[in-house]
Coordinates of C-alpha atoms and ligand atoms in Angstrom, one line a residue:
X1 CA -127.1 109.7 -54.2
X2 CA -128.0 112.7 -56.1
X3 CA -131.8 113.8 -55.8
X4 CA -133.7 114.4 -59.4
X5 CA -136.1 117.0 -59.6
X6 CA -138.9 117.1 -62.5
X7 CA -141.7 118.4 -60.5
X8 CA -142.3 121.1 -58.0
X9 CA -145.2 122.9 -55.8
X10 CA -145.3 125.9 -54.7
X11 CA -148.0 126.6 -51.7
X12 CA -149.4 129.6 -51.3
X13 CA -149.9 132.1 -54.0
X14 CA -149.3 135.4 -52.9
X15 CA -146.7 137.9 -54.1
X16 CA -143.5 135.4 -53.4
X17 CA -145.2 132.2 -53.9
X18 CA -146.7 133.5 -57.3
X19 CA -143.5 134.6 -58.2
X20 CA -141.4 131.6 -57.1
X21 CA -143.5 129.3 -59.3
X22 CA -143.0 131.7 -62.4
X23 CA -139.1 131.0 -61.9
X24 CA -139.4 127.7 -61.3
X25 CA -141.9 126.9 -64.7
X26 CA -139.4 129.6 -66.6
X27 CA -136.8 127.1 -65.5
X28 CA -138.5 124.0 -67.3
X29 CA -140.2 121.9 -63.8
X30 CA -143.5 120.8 -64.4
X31 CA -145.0 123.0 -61.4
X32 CA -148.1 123.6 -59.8
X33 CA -149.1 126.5 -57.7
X34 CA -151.7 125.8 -54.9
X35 CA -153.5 128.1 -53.0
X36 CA -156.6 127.6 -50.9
X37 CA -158.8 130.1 -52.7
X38 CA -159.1 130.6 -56.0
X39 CA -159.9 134.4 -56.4
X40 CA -156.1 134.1 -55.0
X41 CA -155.2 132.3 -57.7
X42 CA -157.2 134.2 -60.6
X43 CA -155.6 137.5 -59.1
X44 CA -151.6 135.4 -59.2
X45 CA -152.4 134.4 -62.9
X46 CA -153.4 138.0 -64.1
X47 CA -150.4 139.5 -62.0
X48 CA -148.2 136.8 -63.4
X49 CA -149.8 137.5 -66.9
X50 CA -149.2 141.6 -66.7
X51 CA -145.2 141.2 -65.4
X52 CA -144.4 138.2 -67.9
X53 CA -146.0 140.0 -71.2
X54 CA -144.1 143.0 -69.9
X55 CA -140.9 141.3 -69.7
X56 CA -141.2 140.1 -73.6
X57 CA -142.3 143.5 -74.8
X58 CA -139.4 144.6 -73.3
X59 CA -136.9 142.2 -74.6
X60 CA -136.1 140.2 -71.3
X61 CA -137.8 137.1 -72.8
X62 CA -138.5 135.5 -75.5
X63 CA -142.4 135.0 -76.2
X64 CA -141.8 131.3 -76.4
X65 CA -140.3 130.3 -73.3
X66 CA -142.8 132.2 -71.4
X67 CA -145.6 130.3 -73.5
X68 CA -143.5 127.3 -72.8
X69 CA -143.5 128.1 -68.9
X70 CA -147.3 128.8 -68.9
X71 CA -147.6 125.1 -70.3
X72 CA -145.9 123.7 -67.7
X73 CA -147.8 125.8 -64.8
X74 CA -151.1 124.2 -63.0
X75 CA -152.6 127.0 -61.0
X76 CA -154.8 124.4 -58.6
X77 CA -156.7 124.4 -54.8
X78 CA -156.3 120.7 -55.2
X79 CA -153.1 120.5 -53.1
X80 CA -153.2 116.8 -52.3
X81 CA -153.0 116.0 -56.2
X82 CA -150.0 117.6 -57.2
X83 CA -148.5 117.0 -53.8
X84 CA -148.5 113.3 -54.5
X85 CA -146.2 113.3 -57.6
X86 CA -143.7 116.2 -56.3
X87 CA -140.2 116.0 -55.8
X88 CA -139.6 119.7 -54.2
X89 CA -142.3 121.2 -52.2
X90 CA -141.8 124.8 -51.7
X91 CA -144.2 126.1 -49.0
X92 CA -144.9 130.0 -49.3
X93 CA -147.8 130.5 -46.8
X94 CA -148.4 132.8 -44.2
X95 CA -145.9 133.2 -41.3
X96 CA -147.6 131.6 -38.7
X97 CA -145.9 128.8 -37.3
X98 CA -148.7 126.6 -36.5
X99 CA -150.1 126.7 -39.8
X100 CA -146.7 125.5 -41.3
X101 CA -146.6 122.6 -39.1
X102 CA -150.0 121.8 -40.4
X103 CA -149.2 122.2 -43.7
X104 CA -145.9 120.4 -43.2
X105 CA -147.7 116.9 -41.5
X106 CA -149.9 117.0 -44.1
X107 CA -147.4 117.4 -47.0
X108 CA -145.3 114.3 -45.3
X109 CA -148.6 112.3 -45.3
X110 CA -149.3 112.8 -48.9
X111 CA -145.6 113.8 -51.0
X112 CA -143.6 110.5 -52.0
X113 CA -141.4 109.3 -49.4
X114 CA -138.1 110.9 -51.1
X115 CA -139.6 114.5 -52.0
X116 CA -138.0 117.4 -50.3
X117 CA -139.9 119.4 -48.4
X118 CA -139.0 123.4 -47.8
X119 CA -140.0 126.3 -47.1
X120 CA -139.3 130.0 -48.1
X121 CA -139.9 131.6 -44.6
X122 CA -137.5 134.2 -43.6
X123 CA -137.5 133.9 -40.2
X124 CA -139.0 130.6 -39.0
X125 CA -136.1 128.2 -39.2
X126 CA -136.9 125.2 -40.7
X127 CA -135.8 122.5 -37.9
X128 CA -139.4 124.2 -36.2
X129 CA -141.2 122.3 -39.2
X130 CA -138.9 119.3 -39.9
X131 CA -140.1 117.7 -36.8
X132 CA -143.6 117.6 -37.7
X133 CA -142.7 114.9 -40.2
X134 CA -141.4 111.9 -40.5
X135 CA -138.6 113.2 -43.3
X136 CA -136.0 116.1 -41.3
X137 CA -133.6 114.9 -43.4
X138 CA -135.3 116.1 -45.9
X139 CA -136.3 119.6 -45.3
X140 CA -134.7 123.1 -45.2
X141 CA -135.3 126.5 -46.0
X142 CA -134.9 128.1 -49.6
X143 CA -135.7 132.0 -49.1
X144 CA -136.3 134.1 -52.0
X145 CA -136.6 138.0 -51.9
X146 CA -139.5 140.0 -53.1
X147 CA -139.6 140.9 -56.7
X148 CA -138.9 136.6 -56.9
X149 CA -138.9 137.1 -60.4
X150 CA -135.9 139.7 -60.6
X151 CA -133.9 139.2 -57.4
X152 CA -130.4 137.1 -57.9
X153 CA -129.7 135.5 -54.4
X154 CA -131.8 132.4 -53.1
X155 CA -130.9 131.3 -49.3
X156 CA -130.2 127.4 -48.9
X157 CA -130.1 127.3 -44.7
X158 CA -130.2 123.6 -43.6
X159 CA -131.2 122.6 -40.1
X160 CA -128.8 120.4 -37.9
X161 CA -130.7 117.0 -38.7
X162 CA -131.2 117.7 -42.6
X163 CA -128.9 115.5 -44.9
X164 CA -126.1 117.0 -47.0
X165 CA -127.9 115.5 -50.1
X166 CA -131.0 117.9 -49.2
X167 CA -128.4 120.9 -48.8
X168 CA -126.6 119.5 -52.4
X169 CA -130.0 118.6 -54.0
X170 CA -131.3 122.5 -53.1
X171 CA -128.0 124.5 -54.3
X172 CA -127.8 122.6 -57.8
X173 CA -131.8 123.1 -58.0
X174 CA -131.1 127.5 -57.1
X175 CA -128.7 127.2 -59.5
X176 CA -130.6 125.5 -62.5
X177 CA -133.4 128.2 -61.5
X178 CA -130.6 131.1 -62.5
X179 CA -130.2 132.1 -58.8
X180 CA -127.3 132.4 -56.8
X181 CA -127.4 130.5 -53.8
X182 CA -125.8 131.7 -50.7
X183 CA -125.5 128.8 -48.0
X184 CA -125.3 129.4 -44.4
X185 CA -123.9 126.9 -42.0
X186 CA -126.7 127.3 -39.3
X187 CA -129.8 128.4 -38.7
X188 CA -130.5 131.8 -37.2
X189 CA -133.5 133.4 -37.4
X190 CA -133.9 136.3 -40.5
X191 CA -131.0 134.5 -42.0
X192 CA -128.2 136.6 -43.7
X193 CA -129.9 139.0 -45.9
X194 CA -133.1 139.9 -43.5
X195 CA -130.9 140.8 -40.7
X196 CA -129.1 143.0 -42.5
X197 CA -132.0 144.7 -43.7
X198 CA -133.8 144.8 -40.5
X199 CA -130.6 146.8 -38.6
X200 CA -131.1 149.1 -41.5
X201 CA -135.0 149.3 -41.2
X202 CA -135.1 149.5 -37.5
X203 CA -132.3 152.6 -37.5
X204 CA -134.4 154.4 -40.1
X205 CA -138.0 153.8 -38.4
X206 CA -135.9 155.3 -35.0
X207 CA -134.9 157.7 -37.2
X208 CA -138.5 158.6 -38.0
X209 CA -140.5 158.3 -35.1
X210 CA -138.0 160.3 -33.3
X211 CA -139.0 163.3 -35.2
X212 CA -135.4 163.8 -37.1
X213 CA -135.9 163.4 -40.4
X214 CA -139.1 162.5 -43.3
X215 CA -139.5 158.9 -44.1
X216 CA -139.1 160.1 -47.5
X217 CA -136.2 161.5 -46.5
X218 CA -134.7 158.7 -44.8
X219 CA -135.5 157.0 -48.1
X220 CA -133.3 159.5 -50.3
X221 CA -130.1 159.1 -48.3
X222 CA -130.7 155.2 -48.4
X223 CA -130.4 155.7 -52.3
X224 CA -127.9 158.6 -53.2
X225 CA -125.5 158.1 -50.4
X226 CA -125.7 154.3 -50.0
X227 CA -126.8 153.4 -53.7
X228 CA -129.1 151.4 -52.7
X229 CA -131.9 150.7 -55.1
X230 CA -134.5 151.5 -52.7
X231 CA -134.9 153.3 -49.4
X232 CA -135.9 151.2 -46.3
X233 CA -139.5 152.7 -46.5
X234 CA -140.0 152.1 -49.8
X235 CA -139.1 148.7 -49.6
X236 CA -141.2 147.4 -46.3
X237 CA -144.2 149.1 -49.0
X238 CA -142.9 146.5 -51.4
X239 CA -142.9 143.2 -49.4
X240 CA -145.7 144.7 -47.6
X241 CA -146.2 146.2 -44.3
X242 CA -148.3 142.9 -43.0
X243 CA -145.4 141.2 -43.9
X244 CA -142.5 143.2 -41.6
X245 CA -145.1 143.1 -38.9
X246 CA -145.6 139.5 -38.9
X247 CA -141.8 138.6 -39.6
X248 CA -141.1 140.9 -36.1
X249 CA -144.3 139.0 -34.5
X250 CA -142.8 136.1 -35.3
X251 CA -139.1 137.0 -34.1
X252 CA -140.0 138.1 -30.7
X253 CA -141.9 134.6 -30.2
X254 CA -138.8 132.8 -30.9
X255 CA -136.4 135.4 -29.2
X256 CA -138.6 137.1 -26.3
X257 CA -136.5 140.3 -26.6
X258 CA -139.3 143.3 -26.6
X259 CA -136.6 144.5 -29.2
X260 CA -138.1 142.0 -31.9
X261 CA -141.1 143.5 -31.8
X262 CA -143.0 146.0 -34.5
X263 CA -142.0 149.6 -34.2
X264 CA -145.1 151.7 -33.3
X265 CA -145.6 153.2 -36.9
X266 CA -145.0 149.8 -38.1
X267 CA -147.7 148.3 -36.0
X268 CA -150.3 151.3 -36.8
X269 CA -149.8 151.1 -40.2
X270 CA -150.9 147.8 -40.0
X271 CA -154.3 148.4 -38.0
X272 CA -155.1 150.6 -40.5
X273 CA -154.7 148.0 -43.4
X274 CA -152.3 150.2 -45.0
X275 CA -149.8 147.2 -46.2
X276 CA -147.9 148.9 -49.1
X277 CA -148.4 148.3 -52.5
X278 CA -150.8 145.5 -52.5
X279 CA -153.0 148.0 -50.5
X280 CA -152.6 151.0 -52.4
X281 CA -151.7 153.1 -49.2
X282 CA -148.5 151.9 -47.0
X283 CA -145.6 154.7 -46.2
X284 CA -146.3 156.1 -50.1
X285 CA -149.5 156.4 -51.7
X286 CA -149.7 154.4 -54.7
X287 CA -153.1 155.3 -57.0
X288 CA -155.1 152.3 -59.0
X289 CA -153.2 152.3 -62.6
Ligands
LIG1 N1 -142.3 142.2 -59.7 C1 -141.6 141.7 -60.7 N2 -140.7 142.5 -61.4 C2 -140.6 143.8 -61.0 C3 -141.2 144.3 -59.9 C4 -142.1 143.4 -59.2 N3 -142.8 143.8 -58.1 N4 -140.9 145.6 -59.7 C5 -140.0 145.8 -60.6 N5 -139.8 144.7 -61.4 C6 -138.9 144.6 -62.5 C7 -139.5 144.9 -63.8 O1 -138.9 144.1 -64.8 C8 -139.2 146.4 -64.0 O2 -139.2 146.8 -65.3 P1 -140.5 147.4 -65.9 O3 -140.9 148.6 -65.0 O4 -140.1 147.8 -67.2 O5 -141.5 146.4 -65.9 C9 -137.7 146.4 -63.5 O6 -137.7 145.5 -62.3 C10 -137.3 147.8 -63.0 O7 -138.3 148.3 -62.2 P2 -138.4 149.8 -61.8 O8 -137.9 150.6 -63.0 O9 -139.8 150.0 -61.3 O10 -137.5 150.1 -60.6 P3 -136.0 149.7 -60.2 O11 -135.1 149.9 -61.3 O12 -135.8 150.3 -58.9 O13 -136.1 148.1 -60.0 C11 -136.3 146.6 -58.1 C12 -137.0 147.5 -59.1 C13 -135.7 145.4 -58.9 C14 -137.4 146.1 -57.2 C15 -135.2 147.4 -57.4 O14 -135.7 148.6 -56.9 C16 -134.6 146.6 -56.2 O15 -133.7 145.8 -56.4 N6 -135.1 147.0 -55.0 C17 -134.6 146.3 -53.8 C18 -135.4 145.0 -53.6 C19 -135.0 144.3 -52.4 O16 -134.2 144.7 -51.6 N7 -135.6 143.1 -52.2 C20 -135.4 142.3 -51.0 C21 -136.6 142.6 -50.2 S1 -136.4 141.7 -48.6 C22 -137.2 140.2 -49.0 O17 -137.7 140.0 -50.0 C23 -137.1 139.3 -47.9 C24 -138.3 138.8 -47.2 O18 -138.2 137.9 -46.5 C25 -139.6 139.5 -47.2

């Protein structure tokens, strides 16, 4: 039986979830992005507004299909309503695993029976959500990387219990987004992608706090020896600095190595509020435009 899917949520409006929904309206779902606040969602529509103008002054869209894409985008704190005529919820909220269980109970109460539910966490595998309803079948994770709106790869990790159809249903619904989907057999926490950014991340922060080299520095060989588009330090200021501290918090509850946790600087950066970009202060300064 092959799964349809018209209509999709998105929960949680920050950077990713914001983003996700964009790509998911740009690929012609109906969709609605729910958040529980609205300033959050007044802030997601003006950031969404800035990038997507900028993209069709530029000449990566056409002007129509990102009118057409606003049409088909609800920006709404009435979760419930949309929730009860969705076929793909994709859950973007904070990484807190309580919460998602919440949020995933509540979702099973309210979505039709046959709607999948998943979520874009990076490091809390899905099979610690899929019990809280009455669906496991029916739920994976679909992890998107930060910019959402430029980044290729999309990863479709099923749990044990969730049906092949789900797994099927997800890759053809990556693909119709313009994504690549990369499957992975089985969960494992951080997935493909995060893991191998976190070796890189946690040698350069060792690097750093033990006095051999500049962040900045660090940063450069990243880019003109490894060609990669960013250096580690610029990039934990681009997914934010709250973010890599609560993806570690989240590993070392799940693996109880000391290892997981946040690296010092990581974890001071984070008391001071300095969370990257979003902030205007993480590793690099980054002044109000
Ligand atoms: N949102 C949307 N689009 C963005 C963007 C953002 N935050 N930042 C850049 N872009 C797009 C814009 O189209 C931009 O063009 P304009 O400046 O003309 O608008 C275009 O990318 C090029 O941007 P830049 O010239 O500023 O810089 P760049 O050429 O280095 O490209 C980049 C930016 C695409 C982000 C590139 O640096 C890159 O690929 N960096 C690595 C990103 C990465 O590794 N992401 C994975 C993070 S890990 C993660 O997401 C997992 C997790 O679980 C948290």
């Amino acid at each position: 039986m092959t799964i349809d899917i018209r209509r999709a949520v998105v929960l949680g409006s920050g950077t990713m979830g914001s983003q996700i929904a964009a790509v998911v309206a740009l690929a012609g779902y109906t969709t609605a992005l729910v958040d529980i606040r609205q300033e959050q969602l007044d802030h997601a529509r003006a950031e969404l507004t800035k990038r997507l103008d900028r993209d069709v002054e530029k000449g990566r869209r056409e002007r129509a299909d990102v009118d057409a894409a606003w049409e088909r985008l609800t920006l709404t704190t009435d979760r419930d309503a949309v929730a009860a005529n969705a076929d793909l919820v994709i859950e973007a909220a904070v990484e807190d695993l309580t919460i998602k269980r919440s949020i995933f109970a509540e979702l099973d109460a309210v979505c039709p029976p046959d709607a999948l539910l998943v979520t874009n966490s990076s490091n809390i595998v899905s099979s610690r959500v899929a019990d809280a309803t009455e669906r496991p079948g029916k739920v994976c994770n679909l992890h998107f990387f930060n910019p959402a709106l430029v980044m290729a790869c999309v990863e479709v990790v099923p749990h044990e219990g969730t049906d092949p159809e789900t797994v099927e249903a997800a890759v053809a619904f990556v693909e119709s987004l313009g994504k690549t989907p990369v499957k992975l057999k089985k969960e494992v926490p951080g997935f493909l992608a995060n893991r191998l950014l976190n070796a890189l991340r946690r040698e350069a922060v060792d690097l750093y706090e033990d006095g051999v080299a500049d962040f900045k520095d660090i940063d450069l060989a990243a880019k003109t020896a490894l060609g990669h588009p960013m250096g580690p330090f610029e990039l934990m200021d681009l997914v934010g600095i709250d973010v890599v501290y609560l993806i570690r918090l989240a590993e070392y509850e799940q693996t109880g190595d000391p290892a997981s946790l946040p690296a010092p600087s990581i974890t001071q950066k984070y008391e001071a509020g300095d969370f990257g970009r979003k902030t205007g202060r993480g590793w690099y300064e980054y002044p109000a435009e």
